[in-house]
Short mmCIF file of C-alpha atoms in Angstrom, two decimals:
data_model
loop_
_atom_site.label_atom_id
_atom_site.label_comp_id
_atom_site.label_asym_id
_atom_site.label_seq_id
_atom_site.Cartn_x
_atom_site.Cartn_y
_atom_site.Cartn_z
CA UNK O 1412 169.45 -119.53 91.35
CA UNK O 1413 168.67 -117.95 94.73
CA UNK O 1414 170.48 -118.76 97.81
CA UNK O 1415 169.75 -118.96 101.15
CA UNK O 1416 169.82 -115.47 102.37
CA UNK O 1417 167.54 -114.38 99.30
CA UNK O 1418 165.53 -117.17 99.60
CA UNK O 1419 164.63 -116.05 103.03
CA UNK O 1420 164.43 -112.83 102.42
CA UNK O 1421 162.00 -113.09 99.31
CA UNK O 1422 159.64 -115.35 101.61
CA UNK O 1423 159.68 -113.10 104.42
CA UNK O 1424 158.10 -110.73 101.76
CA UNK O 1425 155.33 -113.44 101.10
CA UNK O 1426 154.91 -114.63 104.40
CA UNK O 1427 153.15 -112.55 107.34
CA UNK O 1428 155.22 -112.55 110.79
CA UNK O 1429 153.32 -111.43 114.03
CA UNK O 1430 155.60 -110.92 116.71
CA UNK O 1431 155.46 -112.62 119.74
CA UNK O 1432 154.28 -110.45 121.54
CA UNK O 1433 150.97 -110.15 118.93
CA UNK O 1434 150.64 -113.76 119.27
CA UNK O 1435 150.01 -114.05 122.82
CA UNK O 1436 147.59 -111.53 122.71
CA UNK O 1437 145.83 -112.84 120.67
CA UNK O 1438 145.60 -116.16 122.44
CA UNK O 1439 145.01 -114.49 125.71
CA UNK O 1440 141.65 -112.77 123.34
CA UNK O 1441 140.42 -116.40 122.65
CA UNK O 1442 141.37 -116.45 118.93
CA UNK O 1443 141.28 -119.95 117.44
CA UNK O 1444 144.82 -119.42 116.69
CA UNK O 1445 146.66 -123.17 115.37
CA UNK O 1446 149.78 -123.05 116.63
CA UNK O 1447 152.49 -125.31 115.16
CA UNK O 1448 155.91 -125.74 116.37
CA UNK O 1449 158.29 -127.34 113.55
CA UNK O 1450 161.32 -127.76 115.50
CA UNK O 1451 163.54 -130.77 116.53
CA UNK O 1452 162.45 -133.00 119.50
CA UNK O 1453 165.21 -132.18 121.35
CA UNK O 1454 164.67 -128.25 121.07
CA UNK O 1455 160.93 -129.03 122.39
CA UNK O 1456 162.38 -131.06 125.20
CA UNK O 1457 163.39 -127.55 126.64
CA UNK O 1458 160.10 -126.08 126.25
CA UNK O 1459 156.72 -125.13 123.92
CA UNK O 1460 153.90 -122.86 123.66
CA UNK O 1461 150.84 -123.90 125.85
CA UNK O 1462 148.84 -125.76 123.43
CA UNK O 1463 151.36 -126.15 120.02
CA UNK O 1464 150.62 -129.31 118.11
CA UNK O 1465 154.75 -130.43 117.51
CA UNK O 1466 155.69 -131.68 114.08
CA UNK O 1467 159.55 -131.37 113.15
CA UNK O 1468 160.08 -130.67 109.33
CA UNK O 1469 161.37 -134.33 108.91
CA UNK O 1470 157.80 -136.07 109.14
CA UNK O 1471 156.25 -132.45 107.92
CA UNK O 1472 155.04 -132.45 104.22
CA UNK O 1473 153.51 -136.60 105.03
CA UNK O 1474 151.68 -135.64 108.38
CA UNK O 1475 150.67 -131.87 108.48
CA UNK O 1476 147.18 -133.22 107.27
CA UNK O 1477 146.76 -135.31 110.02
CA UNK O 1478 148.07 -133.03 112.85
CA UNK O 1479 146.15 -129.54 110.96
CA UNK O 1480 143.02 -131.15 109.14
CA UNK O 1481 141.52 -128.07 108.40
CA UNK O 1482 142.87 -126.26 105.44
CA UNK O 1483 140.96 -123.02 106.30
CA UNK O 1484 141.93 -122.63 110.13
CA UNK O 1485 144.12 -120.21 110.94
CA UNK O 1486 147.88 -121.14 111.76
CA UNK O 1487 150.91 -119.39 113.74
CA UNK O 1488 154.14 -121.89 113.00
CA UNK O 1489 156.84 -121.32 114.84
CA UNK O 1490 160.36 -122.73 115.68
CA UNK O 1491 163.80 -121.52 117.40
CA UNK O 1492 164.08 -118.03 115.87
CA UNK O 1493 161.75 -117.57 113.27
CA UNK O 1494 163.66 -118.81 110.40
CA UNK O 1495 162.93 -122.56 109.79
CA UNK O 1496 159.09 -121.25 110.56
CA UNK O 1497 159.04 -119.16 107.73
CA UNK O 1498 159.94 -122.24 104.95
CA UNK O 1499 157.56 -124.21 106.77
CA UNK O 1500 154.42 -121.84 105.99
CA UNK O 1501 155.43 -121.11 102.69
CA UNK O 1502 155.21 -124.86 102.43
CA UNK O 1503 151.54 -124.85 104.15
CA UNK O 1504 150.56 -122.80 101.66
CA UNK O 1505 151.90 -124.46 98.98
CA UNK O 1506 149.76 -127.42 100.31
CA UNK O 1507 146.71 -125.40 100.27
CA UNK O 1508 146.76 -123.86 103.67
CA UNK O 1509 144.72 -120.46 102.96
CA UNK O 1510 145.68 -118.68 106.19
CA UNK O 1511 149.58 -119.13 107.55
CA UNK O 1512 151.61 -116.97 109.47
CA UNK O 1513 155.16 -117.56 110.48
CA UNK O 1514 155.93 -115.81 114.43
CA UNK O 1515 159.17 -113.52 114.59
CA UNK O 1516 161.79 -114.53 116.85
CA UNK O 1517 160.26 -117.71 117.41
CA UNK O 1518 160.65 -119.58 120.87
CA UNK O 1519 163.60 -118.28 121.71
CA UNK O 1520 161.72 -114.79 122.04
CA UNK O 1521 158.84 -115.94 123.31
CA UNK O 1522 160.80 -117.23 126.53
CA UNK O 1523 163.30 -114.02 126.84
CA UNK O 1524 159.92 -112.12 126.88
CA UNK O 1525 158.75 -114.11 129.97
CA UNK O 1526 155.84 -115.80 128.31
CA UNK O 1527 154.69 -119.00 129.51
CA UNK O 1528 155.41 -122.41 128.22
CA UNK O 1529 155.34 -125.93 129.32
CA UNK O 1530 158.32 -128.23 129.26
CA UNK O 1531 156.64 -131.45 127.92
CA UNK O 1532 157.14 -134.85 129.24
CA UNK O 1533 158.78 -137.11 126.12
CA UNK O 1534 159.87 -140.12 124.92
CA UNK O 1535 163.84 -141.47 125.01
CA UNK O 1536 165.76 -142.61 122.64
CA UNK O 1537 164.80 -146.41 123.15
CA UNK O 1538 161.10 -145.58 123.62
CA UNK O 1539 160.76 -144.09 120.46
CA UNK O 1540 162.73 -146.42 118.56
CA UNK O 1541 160.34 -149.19 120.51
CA UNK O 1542 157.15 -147.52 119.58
CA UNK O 1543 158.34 -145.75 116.34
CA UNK O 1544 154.99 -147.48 114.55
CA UNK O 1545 152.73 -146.29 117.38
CA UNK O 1546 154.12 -142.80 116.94
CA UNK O 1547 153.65 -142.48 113.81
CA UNK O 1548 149.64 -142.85 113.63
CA UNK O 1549 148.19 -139.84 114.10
CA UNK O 1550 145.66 -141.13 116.45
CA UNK O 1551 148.17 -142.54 118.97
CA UNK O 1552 151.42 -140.19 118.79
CA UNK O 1553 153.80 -139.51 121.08
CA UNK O 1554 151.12 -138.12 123.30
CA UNK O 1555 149.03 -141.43 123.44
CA UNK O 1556 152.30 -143.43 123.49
CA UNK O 1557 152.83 -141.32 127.23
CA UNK O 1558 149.20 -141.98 128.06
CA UNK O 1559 149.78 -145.57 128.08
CA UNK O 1560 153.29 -145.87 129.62
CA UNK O 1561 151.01 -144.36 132.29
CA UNK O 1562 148.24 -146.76 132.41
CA UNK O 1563 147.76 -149.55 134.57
CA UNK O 1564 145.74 -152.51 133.34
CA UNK O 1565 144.43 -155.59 135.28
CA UNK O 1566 143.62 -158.80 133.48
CA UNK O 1567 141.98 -161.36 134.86
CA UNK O 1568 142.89 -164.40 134.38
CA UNK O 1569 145.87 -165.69 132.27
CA UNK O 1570 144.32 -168.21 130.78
CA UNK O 1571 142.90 -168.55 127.19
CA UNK O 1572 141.69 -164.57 126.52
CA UNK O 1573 144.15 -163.11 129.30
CA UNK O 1574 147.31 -164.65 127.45
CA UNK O 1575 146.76 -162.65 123.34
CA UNK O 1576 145.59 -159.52 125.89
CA UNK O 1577 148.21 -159.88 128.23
CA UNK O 1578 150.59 -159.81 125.08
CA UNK O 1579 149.32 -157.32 123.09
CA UNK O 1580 149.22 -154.61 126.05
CA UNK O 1581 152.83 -155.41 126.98
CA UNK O 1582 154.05 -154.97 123.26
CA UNK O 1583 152.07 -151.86 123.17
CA UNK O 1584 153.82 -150.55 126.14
CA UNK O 1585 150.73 -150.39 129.24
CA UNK O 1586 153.81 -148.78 132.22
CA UNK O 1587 151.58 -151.77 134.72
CA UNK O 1588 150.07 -154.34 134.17
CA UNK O 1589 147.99 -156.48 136.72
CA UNK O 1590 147.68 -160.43 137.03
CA UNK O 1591 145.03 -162.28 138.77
CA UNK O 1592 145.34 -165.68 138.70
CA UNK O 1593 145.82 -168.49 141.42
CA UNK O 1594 146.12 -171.28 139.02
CA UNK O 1595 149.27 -173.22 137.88
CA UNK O 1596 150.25 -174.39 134.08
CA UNK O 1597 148.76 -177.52 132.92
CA UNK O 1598 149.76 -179.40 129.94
CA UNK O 1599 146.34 -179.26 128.70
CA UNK O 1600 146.04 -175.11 128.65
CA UNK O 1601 148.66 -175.07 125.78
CA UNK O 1602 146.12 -175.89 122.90
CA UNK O 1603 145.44 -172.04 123.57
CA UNK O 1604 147.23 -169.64 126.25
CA UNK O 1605 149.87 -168.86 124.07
CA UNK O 1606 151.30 -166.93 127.34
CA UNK O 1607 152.97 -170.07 128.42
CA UNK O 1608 155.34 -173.20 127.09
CA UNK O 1609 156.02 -176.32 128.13
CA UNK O 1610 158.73 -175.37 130.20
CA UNK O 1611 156.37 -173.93 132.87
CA UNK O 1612 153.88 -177.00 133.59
CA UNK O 1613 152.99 -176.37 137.03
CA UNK O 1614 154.56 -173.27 137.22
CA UNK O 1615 151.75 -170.34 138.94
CA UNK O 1616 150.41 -168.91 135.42
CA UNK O 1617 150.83 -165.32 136.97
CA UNK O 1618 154.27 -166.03 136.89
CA UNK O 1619 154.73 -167.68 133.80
CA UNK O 1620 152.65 -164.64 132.32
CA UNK O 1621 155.59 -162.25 133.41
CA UNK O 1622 158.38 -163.65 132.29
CA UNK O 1623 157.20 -163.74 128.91
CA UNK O 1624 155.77 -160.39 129.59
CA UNK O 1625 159.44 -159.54 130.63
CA UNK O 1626 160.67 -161.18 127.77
CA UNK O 1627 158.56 -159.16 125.51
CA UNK O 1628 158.89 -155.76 126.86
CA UNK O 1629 161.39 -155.26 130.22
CA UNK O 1630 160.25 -151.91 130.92
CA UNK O 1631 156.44 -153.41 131.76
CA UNK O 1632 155.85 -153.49 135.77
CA UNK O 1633 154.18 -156.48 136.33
CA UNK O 1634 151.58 -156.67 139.62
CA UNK O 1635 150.90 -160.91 140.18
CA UNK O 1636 147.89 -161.10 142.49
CA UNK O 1637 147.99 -164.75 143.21
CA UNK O 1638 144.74 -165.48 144.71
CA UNK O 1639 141.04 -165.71 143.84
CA UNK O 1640 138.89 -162.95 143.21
CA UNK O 1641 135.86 -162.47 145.27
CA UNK O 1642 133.63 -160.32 147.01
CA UNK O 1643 135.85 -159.79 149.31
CA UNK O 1644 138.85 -158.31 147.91
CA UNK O 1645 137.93 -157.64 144.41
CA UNK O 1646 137.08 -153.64 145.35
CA UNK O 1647 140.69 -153.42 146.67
CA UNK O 1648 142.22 -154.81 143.79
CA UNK O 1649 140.32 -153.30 141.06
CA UNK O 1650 140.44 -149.62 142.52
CA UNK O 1651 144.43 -149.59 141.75
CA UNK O 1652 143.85 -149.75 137.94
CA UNK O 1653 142.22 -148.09 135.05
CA UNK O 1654 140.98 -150.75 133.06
CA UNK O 1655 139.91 -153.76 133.85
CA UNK O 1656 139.96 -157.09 130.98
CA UNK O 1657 137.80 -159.64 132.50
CA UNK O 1658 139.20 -162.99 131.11
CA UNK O 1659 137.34 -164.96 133.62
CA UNK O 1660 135.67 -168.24 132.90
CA UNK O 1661 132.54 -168.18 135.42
CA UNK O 1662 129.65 -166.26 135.70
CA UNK O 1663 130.04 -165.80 139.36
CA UNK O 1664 133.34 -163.43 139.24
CA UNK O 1665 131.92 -161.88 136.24
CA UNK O 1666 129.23 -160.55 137.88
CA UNK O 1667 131.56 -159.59 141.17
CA UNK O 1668 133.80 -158.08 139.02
CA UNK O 1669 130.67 -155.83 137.43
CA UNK O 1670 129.12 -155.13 140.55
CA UNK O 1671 132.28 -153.65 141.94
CA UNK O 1672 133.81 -151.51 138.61
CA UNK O 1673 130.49 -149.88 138.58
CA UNK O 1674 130.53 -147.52 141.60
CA UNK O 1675 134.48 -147.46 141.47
CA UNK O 1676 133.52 -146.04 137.59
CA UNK O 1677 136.46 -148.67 136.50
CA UNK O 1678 135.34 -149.84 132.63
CA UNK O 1679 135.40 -153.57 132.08
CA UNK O 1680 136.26 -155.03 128.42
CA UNK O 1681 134.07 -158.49 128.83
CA UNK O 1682 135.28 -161.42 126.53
CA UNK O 1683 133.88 -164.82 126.30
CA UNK O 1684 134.21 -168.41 124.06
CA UNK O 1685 132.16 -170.95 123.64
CA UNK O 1686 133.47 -173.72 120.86
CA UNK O 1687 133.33 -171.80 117.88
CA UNK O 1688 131.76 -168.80 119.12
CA UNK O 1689 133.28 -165.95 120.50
CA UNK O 1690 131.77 -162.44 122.27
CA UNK O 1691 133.74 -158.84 123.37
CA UNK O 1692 131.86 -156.09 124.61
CA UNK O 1693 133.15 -153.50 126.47
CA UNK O 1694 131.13 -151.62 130.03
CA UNK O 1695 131.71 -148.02 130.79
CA UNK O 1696 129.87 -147.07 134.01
CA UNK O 1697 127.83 -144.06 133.55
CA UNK O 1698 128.15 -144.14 129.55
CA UNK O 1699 126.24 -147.25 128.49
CA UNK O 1700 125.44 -150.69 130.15
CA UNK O 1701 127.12 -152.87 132.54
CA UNK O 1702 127.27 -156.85 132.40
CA UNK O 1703 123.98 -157.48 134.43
CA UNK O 1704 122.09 -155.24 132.25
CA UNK O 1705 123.19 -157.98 129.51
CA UNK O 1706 122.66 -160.93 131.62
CA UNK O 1707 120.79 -160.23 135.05
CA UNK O 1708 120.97 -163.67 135.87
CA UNK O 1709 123.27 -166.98 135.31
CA UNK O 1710 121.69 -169.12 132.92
CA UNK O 1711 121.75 -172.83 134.07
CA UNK O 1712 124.64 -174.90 134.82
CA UNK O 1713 123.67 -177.19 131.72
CA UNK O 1714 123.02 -174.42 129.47
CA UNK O 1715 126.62 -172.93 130.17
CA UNK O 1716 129.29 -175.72 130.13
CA UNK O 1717 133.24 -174.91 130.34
CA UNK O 1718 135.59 -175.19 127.96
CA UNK O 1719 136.83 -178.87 129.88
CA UNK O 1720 132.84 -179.97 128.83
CA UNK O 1721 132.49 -178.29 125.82
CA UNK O 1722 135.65 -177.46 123.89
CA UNK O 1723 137.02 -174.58 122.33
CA UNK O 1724 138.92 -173.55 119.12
CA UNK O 1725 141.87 -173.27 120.12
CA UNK O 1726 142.68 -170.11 117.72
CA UNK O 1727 139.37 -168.44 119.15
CA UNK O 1728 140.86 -167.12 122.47
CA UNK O 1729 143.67 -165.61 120.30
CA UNK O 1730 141.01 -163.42 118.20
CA UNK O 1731 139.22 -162.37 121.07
CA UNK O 1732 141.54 -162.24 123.55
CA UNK O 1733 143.10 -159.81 121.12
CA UNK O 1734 140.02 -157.93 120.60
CA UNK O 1735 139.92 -157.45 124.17
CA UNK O 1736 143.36 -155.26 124.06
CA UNK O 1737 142.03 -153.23 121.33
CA UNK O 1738 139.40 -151.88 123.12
CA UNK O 1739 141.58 -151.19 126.18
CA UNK O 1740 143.99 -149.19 124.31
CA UNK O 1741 141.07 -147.53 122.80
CA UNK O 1742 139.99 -146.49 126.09
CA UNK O 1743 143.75 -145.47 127.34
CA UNK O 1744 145.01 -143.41 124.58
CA UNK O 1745 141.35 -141.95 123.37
CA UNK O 1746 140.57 -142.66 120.59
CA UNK O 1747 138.18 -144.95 117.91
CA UNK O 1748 134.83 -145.95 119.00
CA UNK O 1749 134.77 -148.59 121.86
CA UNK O 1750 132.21 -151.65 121.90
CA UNK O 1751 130.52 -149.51 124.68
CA UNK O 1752 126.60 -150.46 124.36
CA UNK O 1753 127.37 -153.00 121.84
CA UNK O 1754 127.77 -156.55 121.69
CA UNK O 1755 130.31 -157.60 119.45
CA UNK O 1756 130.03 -162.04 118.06
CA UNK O 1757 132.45 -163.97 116.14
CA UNK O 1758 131.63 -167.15 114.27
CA UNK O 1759 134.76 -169.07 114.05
CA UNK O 1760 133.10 -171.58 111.59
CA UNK O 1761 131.98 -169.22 108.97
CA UNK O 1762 134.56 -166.26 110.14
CA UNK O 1763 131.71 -163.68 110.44
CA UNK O 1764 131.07 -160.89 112.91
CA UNK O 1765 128.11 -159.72 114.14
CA UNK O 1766 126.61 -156.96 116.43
CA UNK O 1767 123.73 -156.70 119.30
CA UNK O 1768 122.36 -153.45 120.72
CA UNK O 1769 122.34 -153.08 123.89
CA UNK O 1770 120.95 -150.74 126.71
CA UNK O 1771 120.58 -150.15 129.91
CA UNK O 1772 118.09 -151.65 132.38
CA UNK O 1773 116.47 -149.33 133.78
CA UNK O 1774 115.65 -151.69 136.50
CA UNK O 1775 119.17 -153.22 136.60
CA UNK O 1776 120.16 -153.58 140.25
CA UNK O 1777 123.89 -152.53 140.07
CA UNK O 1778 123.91 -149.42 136.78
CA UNK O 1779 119.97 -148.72 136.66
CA UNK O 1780 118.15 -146.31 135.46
CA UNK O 1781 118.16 -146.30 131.40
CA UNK O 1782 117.06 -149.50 129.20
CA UNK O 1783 117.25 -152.79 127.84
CA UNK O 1784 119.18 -155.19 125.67
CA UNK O 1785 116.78 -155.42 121.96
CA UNK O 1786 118.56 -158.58 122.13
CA UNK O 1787 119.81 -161.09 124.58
CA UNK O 1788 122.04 -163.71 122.72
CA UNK O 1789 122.64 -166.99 124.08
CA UNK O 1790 125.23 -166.81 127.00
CA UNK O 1791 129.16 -168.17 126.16
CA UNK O 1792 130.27 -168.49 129.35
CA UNK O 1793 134.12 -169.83 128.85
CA UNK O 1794 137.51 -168.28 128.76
CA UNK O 1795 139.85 -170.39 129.33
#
C-alpha cells in the first residue's frame, strides 16, 4: 500500500494545479471559475477568496451537491497550502465532477502574493452549536444563519398568532425582535397564546412575551412598544424593522399598518382566524399586492365578529401563527417561494389548505397600478 507522500504525489500527477497567480487572472477575465475552499472554520476565520463557497472536508462527500450542483461547472478547490485541496478534487471527481482543479500553494500563497480576500463574519462556538440544524440545510447555512442574527422583526400583537410567531423567530435566532402590544394577560387568552402562563395574569403581554422569549433564546434583543398602533406613530415604528407580522385583530390597524409598509417598502406577512378557518398571505410592496388590494374596504361589523363573539380553535392560532414565521424567515434568509400574490386558507375541520390568486388593483388607492384579486374570499377578521 501507498503512503502519504506517494499518495500525494501520484494525485498531483492526476490532478491539474493552476497557480495562484493563474487563478486570479482568470477571475479578474470573468471566467465562471467555482471556487471551493475545503479548509477548517477556524482557518477561514482569518480570511477567503472573494466569492469561495466554504465546505470543510468533514461535511464534504454529504454536501458538495448541495453547495456545487452542477457536475459540469468548472471548479478551483483550494485550502491552506495546496495539499488537503488536492484529495478533495480527486474526490470531486470521483463523484462525477468532470472539470476539477486543485490551486498550488493554496491560501497561504494567495495572501503572501498580496491578493485580495475578505475576512468573513462567522458564527461562535455557542451559535453554531445553537443553530447546528439551521446550518446544516443548504438553503439556510451559516450565511442565512448571519442574515437573521441581523434581522429585526416587529410583531404585532402578542396575542393568539403573535405568540407561535413570536416563538418560532426567537428559536430561529431573529438578533431583534419588536413587540407591540398595550394589553395585559387575561385568564381567558390562555386557550391559545401559548406565549404566556398563568403566572402572568395581568402582567403587560409585551412583557410576558420577553421573558419567555428570554427564556427561549437570551441572545434575542427584545424592543416592547407598549402602546397602540395608529396613524400616528405606526410610520415611526415600522421604519426601524425589516419585516413586519401583522397579528392584529381589527381591520382598522390592518389597513394602517398596509397603508404605511407600502411607501416605507416594509413587507407585511398578514394572518387571520376565524373559528375554524384560518388565512396567511404575505405583501411585498412593489412585487405583488398589498392588503387593500385584497380587501379595499371593511366588511360590516356583523359580518366580521371577534374571536370574544365568535370563537376560535384554540390550536388554529398555533398553525398560522406559525405559518406566519415561515414566511418571514423566508423573506430574511432568501430563500423558498413566499405567499407573495397568494392567498393561502386552512380548514381546521377537514385539515385542508387551499389557495386564492391574487393581484393588484390597479385602482387600489395605497399600491395601484396592476390588477385584481380572481377571488375575494370571505373576510376572517380575528387574531387573537
Amino acid at each position: 500500500m501507498a503512503n502519504f507522500r506517494e499518495l500525494l504525489k501520484q494525485l498531483k500527477q492526476e490532478i491539474d494545479e493552476p497557480t495562484a497567480e493563474v487563478v486570479r487572472a482568470r477571475l479578474e477575465a470573468g471566467e465562471p471559475l467555482r471556487l471551493l475552499d475545503v479548509r477548517e472554520d477556524d482557518e477561514v476565520a482569518g480570511g477567503i477568496l472573494p466569492g469561495a463557497a466554504h465546505l470543510s472536508r468533514a461535511h464534504f462527500e454529504s454536501r458538495i451537491e448541495d453547495v456545487v450542483p452542477d457536475k459540469n461547472s468548472e471548479v478551483v478547490v483550494y485550502c491552506a497550502s495546496g495539499v488537503r485541496s488536492v484529495f478533495s478534487a480527486k474526490t470531486l471527481k470521483d463523484l462525477g465532477y468532470t472539470n476539477v482543479s486543485s490551486m498550488a500553494g493554496g491560501f497561504n500563497r494567495w495572501r503572501d502574493l498580496g491578493f485580495d480576500f475578505s475576512v468573513p463574519r462567522m458564527l461562535d462556538a455557542s451559535e453554531r452549536e445553537r443553530y447546528a440544524r439551521h446550518i446544516i440545510l443548504p438553503q439556510v447555512g451559516e450565511e442565512g444563519q448571519l442574515k437573521l442574527l441581523d434581522s429585526k422583526v416587529l410583531v404585532i400583537g402578542a396575542g393568539g398568532l403573535g405568540s407561535p410567531a413570536l416563538l418560532y423567530l426567537a428559536a430561529a435566532g431573529v438578533g431583534t425582535i419588536g413587540i407591540i402590544d398595550n394589553d395585559v394577560v387575561d385568564d381567558s387568552n390562555l386557550q391559545r397564546q401559548v406565549i404566556h402562563s398563568t403566572d402572568r395574569i395581568g402582567v403587560l403581554k409585551a412583557e410576558s412575551a420577553k421573558q419567555t422569549i428570554k427564556g427561549i433564546n437570551p441572545d434575542v434583543n427584545v424592543e416592547i412598544h407598549a402602546f397602540r398602533l395608529d396613524a400616528s406613530n405606526v410610520t415611526e415604528v415600522i421604519s426601524q424593522y425589516d419585516v413586519i407580522v401583522d397579528g392584529t385583530d381589527n381591520f382598522d390597524t390592518r389597513y394602517i399598518v398596509n397603508d404605511a409598509a407600502v411607501p416605507l417598502g416594509k413587507p407585511v406577512i398578514h394572518g387571520s382566524i376565524f373559528r375554524f378557518e384560518g388565512m396567511v398571505s404575505t405583501f411585498v410592496p412593489g412585487d405583488g399586492p398589498c392588503y387593500r388590494c385584497l380587501y379595499p374596504e371593511a366588511p360590516p361589523p356583523e359580518l366580521a365578529p371577534s374571536c370574544s363573539e365568535a370563537g376560535v380553535l384554540g390550536v388554529l392560532p398555533g398553525i398560522v401563527g406559525s405559518l406566519q414565521a415561515n414566511e418571514a424567515l423566508k423573506l430574511l434568509i432568501g430563500y423558498g417561494d413566499p405567499l407573495v400574490g397568494r392567498l393561502l386558507t386552512f380548514d381546521a375541520q377537514s385539515t385542508r389548505f387551499a389557495e386564492v390568486k391574487v393581484r393588484k388593483d390597479p385602482h387600489c388607492s395605497v399600491c395601484g397600478d396592476v390588477q385584481v384579486p380572481e377571488t375575494v374570499p370571505a373576510a376572517a377578521p380575528a387574531t387573537v
